[in-house]
Short mmCIF file of C-alpha atoms in Angstrom, two decimals:
data_model
loop_
_atom_site.label_atom_id
_atom_site.label_comp_id
_atom_site.label_asym_id
_atom_site.label_seq_id
_atom_site.Cartn_x
_atom_site.Cartn_y
_atom_site.Cartn_z
CA UNK Y 1 -7.76 -8.19 21.35
CA UNK Y 2 -6.19 -5.49 18.62
CA UNK Y 3 -2.93 -7.10 18.70
CA UNK Y 4 -4.95 -10.23 17.38
CA UNK Y 5 -5.94 -8.28 14.15
CA UNK Y 6 -2.63 -9.03 12.48
CA UNK Y 7 0.29 -11.04 13.58
CA UNK Y 8 2.16 -11.13 10.35
CA UNK Y 9 -0.94 -11.70 7.86
CA UNK Y 10 -4.36 -11.62 8.76
CA UNK Y 11 -7.46 -9.24 8.26
CA UNK Y 12 -9.13 -6.69 10.36
CA UNK Y 13 -12.73 -7.79 10.99
CA UNK Y 14 -14.48 -4.40 11.67
CA UNK Y 15 -17.61 -4.77 9.56
CA UNK Y 16 -18.88 -2.30 6.89
CA UNK Y 17 -21.97 -0.88 6.69
CA UNK Y 18 -24.22 -1.44 3.62
CA UNK Y 19 -22.79 1.18 0.99
CA UNK Y 20 -21.17 2.12 -2.26
CA UNK Y 21 -17.76 0.66 -1.69
CA UNK Y 22 -14.58 -0.05 -3.61
CA UNK Y 23 -12.03 -2.86 -3.31
CA UNK Y 24 -8.41 -2.65 -4.28
CA UNK Y 25 -4.88 -3.88 -3.38
CA UNK Y 26 -2.83 -0.61 -1.85
CA UNK Y 27 0.82 -1.69 -1.73
CA UNK Y 28 3.55 0.07 -0.39
CA UNK Y 29 7.66 -0.25 -1.12
CA UNK Y 30 10.46 0.55 0.86
CA UNK Y 31 13.74 1.13 0.01
CA UNK Y 32 16.59 0.75 2.31
CA UNK Y 33 19.84 2.04 1.51
CA UNK Y 34 23.12 0.41 1.90
CA UNK Y 35 24.92 0.97 5.53
CA UNK Y 36 27.16 -1.37 7.46
CA UNK Y 37 26.13 -4.77 7.15
CA UNK Y 38 25.08 -6.53 9.85
CA UNK Y 39 23.40 -3.31 12.13
CA UNK Y 40 19.92 -3.26 13.46
CA UNK Y 41 17.37 -1.40 11.10
CA UNK Y 42 14.02 -0.58 12.89
CA UNK Y 43 11.12 0.25 11.06
CA UNK Y 44 7.49 2.13 11.70
CA UNK Y 45 5.22 1.36 8.93
CA UNK Y 46 1.92 3.24 8.27
CA UNK Y 47 -1.37 0.63 7.78
CA UNK Y 48 -4.72 0.95 6.48
CA UNK Y 49 -6.50 1.79 9.93
CA UNK Y 50 -9.69 -0.53 10.66
CA UNK Y 51 -13.08 1.74 10.59
CA UNK Y 52 -16.64 0.89 9.80
CA UNK Y 53 -16.19 2.68 6.66
CA UNK Y 54 -12.92 0.63 5.88
CA UNK Y 55 -11.83 -3.01 6.17
CA UNK Y 56 -7.90 -4.16 5.40
CA UNK Y 57 -5.72 -7.32 5.13
CA UNK Y 58 -2.37 -7.28 4.99
CA UNK Y 59 -2.03 -10.32 2.28
CA UNK Y 60 1.74 -10.23 1.14
CA UNK Y 61 5.03 -8.71 2.41
CA UNK Y 62 8.64 -9.77 1.67
CA UNK Y 63 10.15 -8.29 5.24
CA UNK Y 64 12.41 -11.08 6.76
CA UNK Y 65 10.75 -11.03 9.90
CA UNK Y 66 7.12 -10.92 10.69
CA UNK Y 67 5.94 -7.37 11.42
CA UNK Y 68 4.03 -6.65 14.39
CA UNK Y 69 1.30 -4.64 14.92
CA UNK Y 70 1.81 -1.77 17.89
CA UNK Y 71 -0.68 0.85 19.31
CA UNK Y 72 -0.20 4.39 19.26
CA UNK Y 73 -1.25 5.76 22.64
CA UNK Y 74 -2.90 8.75 22.12
CA UNK Y 75 -4.86 8.39 18.97
CA UNK Y 76 -5.27 4.66 18.95
CA UNK Y 77 -3.69 4.05 15.70
CA UNK Y 78 -2.58 0.84 14.39
CA UNK Y 79 1.18 0.55 12.69
CA UNK Y 80 3.59 -1.94 11.88
CA UNK Y 81 6.79 -2.47 13.72
CA UNK Y 82 9.22 -4.50 11.64
CA UNK Y 83 13.32 -4.82 12.09
CA UNK Y 84 15.52 -5.82 9.44
CA UNK Y 85 19.75 -5.94 9.01
CA UNK Y 86 21.38 -3.76 7.04
CA UNK Y 87 23.32 -4.82 4.13
CA UNK Y 88 26.06 -3.31 1.86
CA UNK Y 89 23.38 -2.96 -0.85
CA UNK Y 90 20.30 -1.01 -1.00
CA UNK Y 91 17.04 -3.17 -0.69
CA UNK Y 92 13.69 -3.19 -1.39
CA UNK Y 93 10.38 -4.55 0.51
CA UNK Y 94 7.04 -4.49 -0.71
CA UNK Y 95 3.67 -4.99 1.25
CA UNK Y 96 0.43 -4.72 -0.06
CA UNK Y 97 -3.17 -4.82 1.97
CA UNK Y 98 -6.59 -5.49 0.35
CA UNK Y 99 -8.72 -2.78 1.65
CA UNK Y 100 -12.70 -2.15 0.86
CA UNK Y 101 -13.67 0.92 1.14
CA UNK Y 102 -17.63 2.56 1.61
CA UNK Y 103 -18.86 5.34 1.22
CA UNK Y 104 -18.47 7.13 4.66
CA UNK Y 105 -21.34 9.46 6.11
CA UNK Y 106 -21.64 10.59 9.63
CA UNK Y 107 -24.71 13.08 10.09
CA UNK Y 108 -27.10 10.32 8.05
CA UNK Y 109 -26.00 7.16 8.11
CA UNK Y 110 -23.58 4.46 10.31
CA UNK Y 111 -21.45 6.29 12.82
CA UNK Y 112 -17.62 6.09 14.46
CA UNK Y 113 -18.29 6.40 18.31
CA UNK Y 114 -15.37 6.78 20.67
CA UNK Y 115 -15.52 4.19 23.46
CA UNK Y 116 -16.84 5.55 26.75
CA UNK Y 117 -15.78 7.92 28.66
CA UNK Y 118 -15.05 9.83 25.79
CA UNK Y 119 -11.67 11.48 25.76
CA UNK Y 120 -12.86 15.35 25.19
CA UNK Y 121 -9.08 16.93 26.40
CA UNK Y 122 -7.63 14.88 23.79
CA UNK Y 123 -9.62 16.47 20.78
CA UNK Y 124 -10.15 19.95 21.90
CA UNK Y 125 -6.71 21.54 22.66
CA UNK Y 126 -3.95 22.71 20.54
CA UNK Y 127 -1.03 20.71 19.38
CA UNK Y 128 1.58 20.59 16.97
CA UNK Y 129 0.90 23.17 14.55
CA UNK Y 130 -2.37 23.62 14.84
CA UNK Y 131 -2.44 26.46 17.12
CA UNK Y 132 -4.90 28.96 18.50
CA UNK Y 133 -4.18 32.62 17.92
CA UNK Y 134 -6.50 35.56 19.14
CA UNK Y 135 -7.83 36.05 15.53
CA UNK Y 136 -8.55 32.56 15.26
CA UNK Y 137 -10.82 32.72 18.45
CA UNK Y 138 -12.53 35.85 17.40
CA UNK Y 139 -13.05 34.24 14.19
CA UNK Y 140 -14.55 31.01 15.73
CA UNK Y 141 -16.63 33.17 18.38
CA UNK Y 142 -18.07 35.23 15.22
CA UNK Y 143 -18.78 32.32 12.84
CA UNK Y 144 -20.71 30.39 15.96
CA UNK Y 145 -22.69 33.07 17.66
CA UNK Y 146 -25.91 32.23 18.63
CA UNK Y 147 -25.98 28.86 16.76
CA UNK Y 148 -27.22 25.80 18.86
CA UNK Y 149 -25.84 22.32 18.43
CA UNK Y 150 -22.56 20.93 17.38
CA UNK Y 151 -23.79 20.45 13.28
CA UNK Y 152 -24.47 23.91 13.10
CA UNK Y 153 -21.51 25.03 14.64
CA UNK Y 154 -19.39 23.25 12.80
CA UNK Y 155 -21.12 23.59 9.46
CA UNK Y 156 -20.42 27.17 9.96
CA UNK Y 157 -16.44 26.99 10.56
CA UNK Y 158 -16.60 24.79 7.49
CA UNK Y 159 -17.94 27.57 5.30
CA UNK Y 160 -15.94 30.05 6.66
CA UNK Y 161 -12.83 27.91 5.74
CA UNK Y 162 -14.42 27.42 2.30
CA UNK Y 163 -15.21 31.13 1.75
CA UNK Y 164 -11.38 32.24 3.66
CA UNK Y 165 -9.05 29.76 1.98
CA UNK Y 166 -8.05 28.73 -1.55
CA UNK Y 167 -6.75 25.64 -2.72
CA UNK Y 168 -3.38 27.13 -3.78
CA UNK Y 169 0.20 25.34 -3.90
CA UNK Y 170 2.35 28.18 -4.99
CA UNK Y 171 5.31 29.78 -2.74
CA UNK Y 172 6.74 28.63 -0.08
CA UNK Y 173 5.04 27.42 3.82
CA UNK Y 174 2.15 25.49 2.49
CA UNK Y 175 1.75 21.53 3.16
CA UNK Y 176 2.47 21.30 6.84
CA UNK Y 177 -0.70 21.93 8.82
CA UNK Y 178 0.22 25.26 10.12
CA UNK Y 179 -3.25 26.83 11.29
CA UNK Y 180 -1.50 30.09 11.61
CA UNK Y 181 0.12 30.01 8.24
CA UNK Y 182 -3.55 28.74 6.75
CA UNK Y 183 -5.48 32.06 8.78
CA UNK Y 184 -2.56 34.69 7.45
CA UNK Y 185 -1.84 33.49 4.02
CA UNK Y 186 -5.30 32.29 3.06
CA UNK Y 187 -4.32 29.05 0.66
CA UNK Y 188 -2.71 26.21 0.62
CA UNK Y 189 -3.61 22.58 0.20
CA UNK Y 190 -5.66 19.69 2.29
CA UNK Y 191 -3.44 20.05 5.48
CA UNK Y 192 -3.84 23.75 5.83
CA UNK Y 193 -7.48 23.78 5.26
CA UNK Y 194 -7.97 21.32 7.56
CA UNK Y 195 -5.57 22.75 10.34
CA UNK Y 196 -7.63 26.15 10.18
CA UNK Y 197 -10.55 24.10 10.45
CA UNK Y 198 -9.32 22.37 13.37
CA UNK Y 199 -8.33 25.07 15.28
CA UNK Y 200 -11.23 26.87 14.73
CA UNK Y 201 -13.21 24.10 16.50
CA UNK Y 202 -11.07 24.33 19.03
CA UNK Y 203 -11.65 27.84 20.16
CA UNK Y 204 -15.11 26.83 19.85
CA UNK Y 205 -15.25 23.88 21.79
CA UNK Y 206 -15.90 21.33 19.18
CA UNK Y 207 -13.78 17.87 19.45
CA UNK Y 208 -11.96 17.48 16.24
CA UNK Y 209 -9.37 15.28 15.11
CA UNK Y 210 -7.06 15.07 11.80
CA UNK Y 211 -7.08 12.31 8.91
CA UNK Y 212 -4.09 11.43 6.89
CA UNK Y 213 -4.30 8.69 4.22
CA UNK Y 214 -3.99 8.44 0.59
CA UNK Y 215 -6.22 9.26 -3.01
CA UNK Y 216 -7.24 6.56 -4.95
CA UNK Y 217 -8.19 7.47 -8.58
CA UNK Y 218 -10.48 5.66 -10.15
CA UNK Y 219 -8.21 4.41 -13.13
CA UNK Y 220 -7.31 0.56 -13.39
CA UNK Y 221 -4.00 1.15 -11.91
CA UNK Y 222 -1.05 3.24 -11.01
CA UNK Y 223 1.64 4.78 -8.86
CA UNK Y 224 0.55 7.55 -6.00
CA UNK Y 225 2.24 10.72 -6.19
CA UNK Y 226 0.55 12.32 -3.07
CA UNK Y 227 -1.53 12.59 0.14
CA UNK Y 228 -5.07 13.59 0.88
CA UNK Y 229 -6.00 14.52 4.23
CA UNK Y 230 -9.53 15.72 5.50
CA UNK Y 231 -10.56 16.18 9.40
CA UNK Y 232 -13.72 15.10 11.63
CA UNK Y 233 -15.87 16.41 14.58
CA UNK Y 234 -17.67 14.61 17.19
CA UNK Y 235 -20.80 15.07 17.54
CA UNK Y 236 -22.30 13.07 21.05
CA UNK Y 237 -25.31 11.41 19.36
CA UNK Y 238 -23.63 10.65 15.68
CA UNK Y 239 -20.18 9.97 16.28
CA UNK Y 240 -17.38 11.29 13.95
CA UNK Y 241 -18.43 13.28 11.57
CA UNK Y 242 -16.01 13.56 8.48
CA UNK Y 243 -15.66 17.17 6.69
CA UNK Y 244 -13.45 17.48 3.31
CA UNK Y 245 -13.25 20.99 2.88
CA UNK Y 246 -10.57 21.21 0.09
CA UNK Y 247 -12.10 19.04 -1.97
CA UNK Y 248 -15.24 20.84 -1.43
CA UNK Y 249 -13.46 23.94 -2.46
CA UNK Y 250 -12.18 22.39 -5.91
CA UNK Y 251 -15.48 20.28 -6.62
CA UNK Y 252 -17.68 23.09 -5.83
CA UNK Y 253 -20.78 21.01 -7.21
CA UNK Y 254 -20.28 18.68 -4.08
CA UNK Y 255 -20.00 21.49 -1.43
CA UNK Y 256 -23.16 19.94 0.71
CA UNK Y 257 -21.79 16.30 0.18
CA UNK Y 258 -18.39 16.76 1.78
CA UNK Y 259 -20.03 18.22 4.84
CA UNK Y 260 -20.80 14.68 6.72
CA UNK Y 261 -19.64 12.53 4.18
CA UNK Y 262 -17.03 11.04 2.18
CA UNK Y 263 -16.49 8.99 -1.07
CA UNK Y 264 -15.03 5.96 -1.21
CA UNK Y 265 -11.80 7.51 -2.83
CA UNK Y 266 -9.31 7.20 -0.36
CA UNK Y 267 -7.69 5.10 2.64
CA UNK Y 268 -7.02 6.05 5.70
CA UNK Y 269 -3.58 5.45 7.23
CA UNK Y 270 -3.36 7.73 10.37
CA UNK Y 271 -5.15 9.83 12.99
CA UNK Y 272 -4.13 13.11 14.79
CA UNK Y 273 -1.05 15.16 14.79
CA UNK Y 274 1.91 15.73 17.00
CA UNK Y 275 1.98 11.73 16.85
CA UNK Y 276 4.30 9.53 19.32
CA UNK Y 277 5.06 6.08 17.45
CA UNK Y 278 5.04 3.04 19.45
CA UNK Y 279 7.57 1.75 20.34
CA UNK Y 280 8.86 5.09 20.90
CA UNK Y 281 12.10 5.60 18.46
CA UNK Y 282 15.32 6.74 19.95
CA UNK Y 283 15.81 9.46 17.43
CA UNK Y 284 12.24 10.61 17.55
CA UNK Y 285 9.65 12.47 19.91
CA UNK Y 286 7.06 13.08 17.66
CA UNK Y 287 5.65 13.69 13.86
CA UNK Y 288 3.95 16.02 12.33
CA UNK Y 289 1.74 13.17 11.08
CA UNK Y 290 2.35 9.72 10.22
CA UNK Y 291 2.07 8.80 6.26
CA UNK Y 292 6.12 7.82 5.38
CA UNK Y 293 7.28 4.96 6.95
CA UNK Y 294 10.35 5.68 9.45
CA UNK Y 295 13.14 3.74 10.24
CA UNK Y 296 16.55 4.45 12.26
CA UNK Y 297 19.61 2.75 12.96
CA UNK Y 298 22.06 2.51 15.74
CA UNK Y 299 19.57 4.68 17.25
CA UNK Y 300 19.77 7.47 14.74
CA UNK Y 301 17.26 8.20 11.49
CA UNK Y 302 18.31 6.33 8.75
CA UNK Y 303 18.80 8.56 5.67
CA UNK Y 304 17.95 7.61 2.19
CA UNK Y 305 14.86 5.84 2.73
CA UNK Y 306 12.33 6.26 -0.16
CA UNK Y 307 8.69 4.81 0.19
CA UNK Y 308 6.33 4.56 -3.03
CA UNK Y 309 2.59 3.82 -2.52
CA UNK Y 310 0.79 2.37 -5.84
CA UNK Y 311 -2.85 0.57 -5.92
CA UNK Y 312 -4.81 -1.70 -8.14
CA UNK Y 313 -8.26 -1.39 -8.57
CA UNK Y 314 -10.16 -4.62 -7.96
CA UNK Y 315 -13.71 -3.33 -8.83
CA UNK Y 316 -14.92 -0.14 -11.19
CA UNK Y 317 -14.69 2.97 -9.36
CA UNK Y 318 -18.08 4.16 -8.06
CA UNK Y 319 -16.71 7.92 -6.49
CA UNK Y 320 -14.67 10.52 -7.65
CA UNK Y 321 -10.66 10.94 -7.05
CA UNK Y 322 -9.15 12.98 -4.59
#
């Protein structure tokens, strides 16, 4: 059924609840470098994920062959798999999705439930750079002691990260989503904030997952220079509840909002850390996260690939910028 969502150009069918929404065209431009003509180039491309708060339709592409929708096996991410033939000169391919994004709420509004039975083990164990140390475990125990219920315990961890971290991209080491680095150095970007939150949540036995995406500014159109990520924890009666701690740090007047809600100013591209693509590449076992296209030729990573995202707003912005 999932494969029927998109078999070249067709739309996802996840229905959004009534909410403040934004609509925009999101374009991915990838450049394939020159290489020995006639070689098979295999591509793994991220795509907007179908969610209650997010609908997306691939409206055009100029790939020489129709891409196929594949499903990553652990987190259920959809991705596009494509094949091209290398040539003596660089070539550029573009794909455009029409995206509708709604304000997302998890504590008071629509929920995003997992299939039953819920795969708890997938979301309560360290993986990749999200690791737990004795210090992280002790911090989580202190922060959640005496608190009952998942929301109250998650809120305490949210406040702990807000109080401990600062949004600071100076120096080196930040931006990898390394929970131990974030705990020790107490600074970083969105990946570091949410990796520390995830490590604390894992220590407290709270299912949690990582969301990687793109921030969509309120301007009419432009190029996207960076990414944005956030996290979610799972509450059995409510489903996945979002938290955006780095935005709460940067926009302190929205501290309450970003515990349990998100603006419609972003697009979700993938969920999870330490991701195994499908079909499995010959040259790479796992990715820290899935944001950029991945390509290989002759069973080796294709060097020199460039990727660029841009957006065009179709409705006036009603949310904030990430």
